[in-house]
mmCIF file of N, CA and C in Angstrom:
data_model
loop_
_atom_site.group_PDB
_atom_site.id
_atom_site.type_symbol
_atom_site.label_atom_id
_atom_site.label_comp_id
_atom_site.label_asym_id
_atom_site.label_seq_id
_atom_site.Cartn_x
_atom_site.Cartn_y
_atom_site.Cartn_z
ATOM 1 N N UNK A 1199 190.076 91.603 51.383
ATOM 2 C CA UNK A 1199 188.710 91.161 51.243
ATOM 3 C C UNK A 1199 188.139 91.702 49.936
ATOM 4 N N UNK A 1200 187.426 90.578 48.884
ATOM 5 C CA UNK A 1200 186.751 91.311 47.908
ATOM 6 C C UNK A 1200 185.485 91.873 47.883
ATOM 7 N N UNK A 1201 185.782 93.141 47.571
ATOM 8 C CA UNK A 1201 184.105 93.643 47.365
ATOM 9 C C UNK A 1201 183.117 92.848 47.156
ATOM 10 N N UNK A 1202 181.856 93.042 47.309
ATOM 11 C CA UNK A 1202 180.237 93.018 47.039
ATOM 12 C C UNK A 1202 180.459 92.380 45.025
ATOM 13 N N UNK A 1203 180.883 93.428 44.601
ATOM 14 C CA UNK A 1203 180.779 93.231 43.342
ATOM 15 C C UNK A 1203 181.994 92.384 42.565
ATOM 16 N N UNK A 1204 183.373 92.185 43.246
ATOM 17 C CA UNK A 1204 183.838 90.952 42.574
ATOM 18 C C UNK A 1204 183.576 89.787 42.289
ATOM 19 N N UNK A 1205 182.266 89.515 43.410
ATOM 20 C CA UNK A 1205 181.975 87.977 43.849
ATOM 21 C C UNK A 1205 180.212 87.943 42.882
ATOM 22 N N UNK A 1206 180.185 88.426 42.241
ATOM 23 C CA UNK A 1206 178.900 88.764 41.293
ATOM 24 C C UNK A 1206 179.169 87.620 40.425
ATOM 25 N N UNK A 1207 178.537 87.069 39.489
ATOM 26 C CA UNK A 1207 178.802 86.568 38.182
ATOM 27 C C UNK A 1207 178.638 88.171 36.799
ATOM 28 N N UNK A 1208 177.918 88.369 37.021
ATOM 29 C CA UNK A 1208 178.408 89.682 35.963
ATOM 30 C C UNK A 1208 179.664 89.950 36.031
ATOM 31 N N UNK A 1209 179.993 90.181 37.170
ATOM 32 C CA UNK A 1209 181.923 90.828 37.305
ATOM 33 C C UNK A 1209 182.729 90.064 36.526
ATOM 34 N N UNK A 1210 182.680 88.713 37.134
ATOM 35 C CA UNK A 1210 183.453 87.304 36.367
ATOM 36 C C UNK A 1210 182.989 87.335 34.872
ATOM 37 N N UNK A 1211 182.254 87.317 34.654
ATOM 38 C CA UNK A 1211 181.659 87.216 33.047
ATOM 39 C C UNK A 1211 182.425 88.246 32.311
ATOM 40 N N UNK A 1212 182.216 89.284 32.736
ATOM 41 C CA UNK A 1212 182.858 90.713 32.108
ATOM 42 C C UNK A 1212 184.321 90.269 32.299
ATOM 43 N N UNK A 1213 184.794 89.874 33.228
ATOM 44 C CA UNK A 1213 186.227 89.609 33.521
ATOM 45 C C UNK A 1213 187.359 88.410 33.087
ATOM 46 N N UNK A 1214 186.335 87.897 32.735
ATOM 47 C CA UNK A 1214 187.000 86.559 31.788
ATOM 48 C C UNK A 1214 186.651 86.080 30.415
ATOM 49 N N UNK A 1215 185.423 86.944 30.320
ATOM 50 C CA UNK A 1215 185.161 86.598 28.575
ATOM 51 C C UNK A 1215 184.727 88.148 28.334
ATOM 52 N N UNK A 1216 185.534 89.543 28.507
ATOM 53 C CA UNK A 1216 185.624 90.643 28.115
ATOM 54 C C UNK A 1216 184.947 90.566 27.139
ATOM 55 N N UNK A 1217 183.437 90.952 27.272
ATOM 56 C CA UNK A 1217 182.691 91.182 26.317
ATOM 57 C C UNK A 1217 182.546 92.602 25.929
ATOM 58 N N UNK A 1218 182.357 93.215 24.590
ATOM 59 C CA UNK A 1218 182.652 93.944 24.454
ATOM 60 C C UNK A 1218 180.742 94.907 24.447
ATOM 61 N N UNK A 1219 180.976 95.743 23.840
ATOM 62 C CA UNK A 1219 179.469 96.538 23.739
ATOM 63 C C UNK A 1219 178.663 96.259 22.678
ATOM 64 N N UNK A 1220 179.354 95.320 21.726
ATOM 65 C CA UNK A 1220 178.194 94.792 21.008
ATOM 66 C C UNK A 1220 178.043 92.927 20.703
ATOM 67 N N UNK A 1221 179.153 92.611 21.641
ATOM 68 C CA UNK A 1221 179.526 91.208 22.517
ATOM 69 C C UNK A 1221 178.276 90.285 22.471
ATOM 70 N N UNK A 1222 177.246 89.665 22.148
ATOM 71 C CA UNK A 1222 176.379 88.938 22.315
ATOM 72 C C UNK A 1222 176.843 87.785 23.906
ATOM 73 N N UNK A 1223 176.056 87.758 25.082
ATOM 74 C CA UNK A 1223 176.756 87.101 26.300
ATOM 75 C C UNK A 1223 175.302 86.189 26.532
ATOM 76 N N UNK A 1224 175.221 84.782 26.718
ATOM 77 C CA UNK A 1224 173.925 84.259 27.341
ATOM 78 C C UNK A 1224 174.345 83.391 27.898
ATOM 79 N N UNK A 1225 173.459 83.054 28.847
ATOM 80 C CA UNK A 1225 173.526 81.657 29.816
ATOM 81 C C UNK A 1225 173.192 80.402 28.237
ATOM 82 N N UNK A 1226 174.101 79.508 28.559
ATOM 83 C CA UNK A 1226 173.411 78.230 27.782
ATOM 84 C C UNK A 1226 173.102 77.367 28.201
ATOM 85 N N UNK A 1227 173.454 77.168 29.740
ATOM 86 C CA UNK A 1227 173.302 76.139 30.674
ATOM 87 C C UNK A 1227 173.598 76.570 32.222
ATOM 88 N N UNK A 1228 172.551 76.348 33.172
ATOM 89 C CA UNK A 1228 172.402 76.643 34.496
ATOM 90 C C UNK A 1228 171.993 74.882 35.087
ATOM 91 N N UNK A 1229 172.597 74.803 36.268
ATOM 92 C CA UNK A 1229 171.591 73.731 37.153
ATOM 93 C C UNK A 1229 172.675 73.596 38.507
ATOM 94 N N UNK A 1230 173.099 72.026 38.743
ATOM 95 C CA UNK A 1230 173.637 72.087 39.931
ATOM 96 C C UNK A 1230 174.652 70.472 39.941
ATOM 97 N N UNK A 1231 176.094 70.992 40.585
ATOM 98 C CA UNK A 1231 176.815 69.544 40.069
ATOM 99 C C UNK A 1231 176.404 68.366 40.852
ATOM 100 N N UNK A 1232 176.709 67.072 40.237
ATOM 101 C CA UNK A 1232 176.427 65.734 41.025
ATOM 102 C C UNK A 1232 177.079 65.810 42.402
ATOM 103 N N UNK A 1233 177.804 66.011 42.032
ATOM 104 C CA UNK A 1233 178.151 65.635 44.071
ATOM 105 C C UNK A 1233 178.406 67.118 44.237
ATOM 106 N N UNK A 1234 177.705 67.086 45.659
ATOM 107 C CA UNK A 1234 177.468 68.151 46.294
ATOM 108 C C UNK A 1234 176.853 69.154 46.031
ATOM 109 N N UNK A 1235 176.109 69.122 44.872
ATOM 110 C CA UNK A 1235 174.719 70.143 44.595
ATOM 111 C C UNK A 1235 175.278 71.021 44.425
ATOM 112 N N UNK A 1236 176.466 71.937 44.087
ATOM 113 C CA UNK A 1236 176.748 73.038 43.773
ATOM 114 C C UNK A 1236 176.346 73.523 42.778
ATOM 115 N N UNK A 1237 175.618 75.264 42.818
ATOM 116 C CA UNK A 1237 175.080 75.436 41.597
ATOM 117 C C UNK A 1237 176.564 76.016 40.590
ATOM 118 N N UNK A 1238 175.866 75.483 39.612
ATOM 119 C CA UNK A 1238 176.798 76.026 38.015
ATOM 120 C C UNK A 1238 176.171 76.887 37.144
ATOM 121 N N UNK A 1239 177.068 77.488 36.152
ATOM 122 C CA UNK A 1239 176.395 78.207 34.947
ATOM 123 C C UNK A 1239 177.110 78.250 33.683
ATOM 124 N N UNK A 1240 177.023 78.157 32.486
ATOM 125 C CA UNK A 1240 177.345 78.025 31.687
ATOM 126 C C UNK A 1240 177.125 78.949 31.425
ATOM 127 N N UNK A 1241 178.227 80.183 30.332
ATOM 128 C CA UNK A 1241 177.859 81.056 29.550
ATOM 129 C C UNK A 1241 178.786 81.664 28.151
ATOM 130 N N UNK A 1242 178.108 81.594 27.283
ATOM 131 C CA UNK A 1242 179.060 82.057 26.285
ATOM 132 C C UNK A 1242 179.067 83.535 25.838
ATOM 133 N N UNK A 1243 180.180 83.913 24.631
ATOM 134 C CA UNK A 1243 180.272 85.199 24.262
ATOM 135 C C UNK A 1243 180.382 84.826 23.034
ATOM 136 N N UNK A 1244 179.684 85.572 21.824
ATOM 137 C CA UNK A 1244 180.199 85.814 20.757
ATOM 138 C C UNK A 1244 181.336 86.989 20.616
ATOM 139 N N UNK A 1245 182.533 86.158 19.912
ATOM 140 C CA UNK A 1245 183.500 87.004 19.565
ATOM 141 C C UNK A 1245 183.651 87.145 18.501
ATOM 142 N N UNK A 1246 184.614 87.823 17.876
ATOM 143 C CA UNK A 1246 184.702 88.276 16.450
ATOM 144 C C UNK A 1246 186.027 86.826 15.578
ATOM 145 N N UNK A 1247 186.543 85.603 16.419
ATOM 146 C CA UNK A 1247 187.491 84.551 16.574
ATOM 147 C C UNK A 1247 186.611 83.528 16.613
ATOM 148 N N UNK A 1248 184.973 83.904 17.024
ATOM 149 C CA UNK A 1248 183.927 82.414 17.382
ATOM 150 C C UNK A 1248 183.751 82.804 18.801
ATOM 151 N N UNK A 1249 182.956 81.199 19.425
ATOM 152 C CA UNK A 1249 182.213 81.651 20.096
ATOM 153 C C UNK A 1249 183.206 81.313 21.291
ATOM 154 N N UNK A 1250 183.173 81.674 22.453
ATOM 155 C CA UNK A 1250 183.730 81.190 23.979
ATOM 156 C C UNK A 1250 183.013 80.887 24.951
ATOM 157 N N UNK A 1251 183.168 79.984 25.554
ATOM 158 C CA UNK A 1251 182.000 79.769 26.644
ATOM 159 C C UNK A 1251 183.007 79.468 28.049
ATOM 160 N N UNK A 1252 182.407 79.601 29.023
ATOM 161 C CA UNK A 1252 183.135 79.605 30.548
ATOM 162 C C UNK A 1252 182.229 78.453 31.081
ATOM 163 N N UNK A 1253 182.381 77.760 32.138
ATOM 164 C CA UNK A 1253 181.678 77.587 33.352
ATOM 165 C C UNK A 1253 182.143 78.276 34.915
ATOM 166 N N UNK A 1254 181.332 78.654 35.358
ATOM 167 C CA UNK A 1254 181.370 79.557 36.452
ATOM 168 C C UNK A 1254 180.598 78.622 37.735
ATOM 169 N N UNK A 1255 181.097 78.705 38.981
ATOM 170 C CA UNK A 1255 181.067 77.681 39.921
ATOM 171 C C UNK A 1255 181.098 78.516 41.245
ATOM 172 N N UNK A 1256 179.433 78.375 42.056
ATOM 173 C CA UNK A 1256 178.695 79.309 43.116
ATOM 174 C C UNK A 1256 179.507 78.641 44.527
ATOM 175 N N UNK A 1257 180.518 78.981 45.080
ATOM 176 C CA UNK A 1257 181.197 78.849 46.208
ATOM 177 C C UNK A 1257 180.161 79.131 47.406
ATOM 178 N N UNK A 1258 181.048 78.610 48.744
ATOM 179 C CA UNK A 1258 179.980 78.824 50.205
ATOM 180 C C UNK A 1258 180.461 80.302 50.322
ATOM 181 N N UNK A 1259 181.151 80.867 50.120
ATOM 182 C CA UNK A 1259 181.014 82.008 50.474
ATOM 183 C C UNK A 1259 180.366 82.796 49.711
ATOM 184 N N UNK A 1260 179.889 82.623 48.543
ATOM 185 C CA UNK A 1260 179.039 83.016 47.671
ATOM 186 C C UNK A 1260 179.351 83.562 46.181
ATOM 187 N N UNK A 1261 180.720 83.887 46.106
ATOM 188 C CA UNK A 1261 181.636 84.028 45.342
ATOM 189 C C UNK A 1261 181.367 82.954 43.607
ATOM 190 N N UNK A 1262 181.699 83.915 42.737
ATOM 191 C CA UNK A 1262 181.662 82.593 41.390
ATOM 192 C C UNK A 1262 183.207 82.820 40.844
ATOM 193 N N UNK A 1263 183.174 81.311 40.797
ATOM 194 C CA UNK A 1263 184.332 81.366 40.088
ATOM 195 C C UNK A 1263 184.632 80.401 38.993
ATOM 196 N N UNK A 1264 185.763 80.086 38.504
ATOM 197 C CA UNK A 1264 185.838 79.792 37.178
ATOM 198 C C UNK A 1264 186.598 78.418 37.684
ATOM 199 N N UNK A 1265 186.776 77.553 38.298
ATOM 200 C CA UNK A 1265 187.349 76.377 39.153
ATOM 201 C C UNK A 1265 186.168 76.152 40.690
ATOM 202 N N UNK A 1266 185.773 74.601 40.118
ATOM 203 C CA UNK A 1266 184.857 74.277 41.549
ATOM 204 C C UNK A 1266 185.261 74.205 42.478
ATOM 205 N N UNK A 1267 184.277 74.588 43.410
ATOM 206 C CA UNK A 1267 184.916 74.363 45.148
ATOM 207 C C UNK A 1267 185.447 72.812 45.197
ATOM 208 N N UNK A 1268 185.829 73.284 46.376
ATOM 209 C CA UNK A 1268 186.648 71.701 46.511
ATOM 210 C C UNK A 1268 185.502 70.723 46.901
ATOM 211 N N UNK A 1269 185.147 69.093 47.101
ATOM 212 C CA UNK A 1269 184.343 68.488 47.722
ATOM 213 C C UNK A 1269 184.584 67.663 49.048
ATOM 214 N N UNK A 1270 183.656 67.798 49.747
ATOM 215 C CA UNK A 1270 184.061 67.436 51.200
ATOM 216 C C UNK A 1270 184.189 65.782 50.743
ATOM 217 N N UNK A 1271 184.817 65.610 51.728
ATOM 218 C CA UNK A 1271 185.322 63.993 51.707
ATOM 219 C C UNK A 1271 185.301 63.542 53.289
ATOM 220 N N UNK A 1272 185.677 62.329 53.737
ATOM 221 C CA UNK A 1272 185.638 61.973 54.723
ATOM 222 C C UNK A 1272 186.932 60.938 54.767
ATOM 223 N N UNK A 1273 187.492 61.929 56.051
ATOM 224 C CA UNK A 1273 189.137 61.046 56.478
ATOM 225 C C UNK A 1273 189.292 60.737 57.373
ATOM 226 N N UNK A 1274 189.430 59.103 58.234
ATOM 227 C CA UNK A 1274 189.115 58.856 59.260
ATOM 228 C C UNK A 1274 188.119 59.233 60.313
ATOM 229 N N UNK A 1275 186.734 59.139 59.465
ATOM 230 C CA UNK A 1275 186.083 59.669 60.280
ATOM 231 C C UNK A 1275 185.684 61.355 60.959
ATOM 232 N N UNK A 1276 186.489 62.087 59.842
ATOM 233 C CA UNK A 1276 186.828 63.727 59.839
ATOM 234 C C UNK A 1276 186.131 63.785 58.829
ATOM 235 N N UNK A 1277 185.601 65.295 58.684
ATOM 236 C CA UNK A 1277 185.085 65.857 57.542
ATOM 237 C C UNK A 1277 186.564 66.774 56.800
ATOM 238 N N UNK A 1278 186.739 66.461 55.457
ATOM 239 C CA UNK A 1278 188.027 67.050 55.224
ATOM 240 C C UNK A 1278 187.643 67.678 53.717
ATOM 241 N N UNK A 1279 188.005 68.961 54.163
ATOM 242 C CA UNK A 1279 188.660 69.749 52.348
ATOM 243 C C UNK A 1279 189.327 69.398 51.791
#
């Protein structure tokens, strides 16, 4: 089970675009995807190579991650992952 603090977006941010201590990090884009309203975030880093940017993607368990949840669909009449 992951901690409290893996499932943060700070954690992920720090953890995939290793910003450093004088790293410039901002949101450039926040809102929510077309199907299924999931919220998103956009964020970049200045690096010393240019700039990098991620999108980060708010799961039901609450978790962010860097790949969207899956979207429900409907299979015969089932709700399916």
């Amino acid at each position: 089970m992951k901690g409290t603090n893996e499932q943060s977006l700070r954690f992920q941010v720090e953890k995939w675009l290793a910003p450093g201590s004088t790293a410039a990090v901002r949101v450039v884009e926040f809102s929510r995807t077309i199907s299924g309203r999931r919220r998103y975030v956009c964020v970049e880093s200045a690096q010393p190579a240019g700039l990098r940017a991620l999108f980060f993607f708010r799961h039901d368990d609450g978790c962010w991650r860097v790949f969207p949840p899956p979207v429900p669909r409907m299979i015969a009449g089932c709700l399916a992952l």
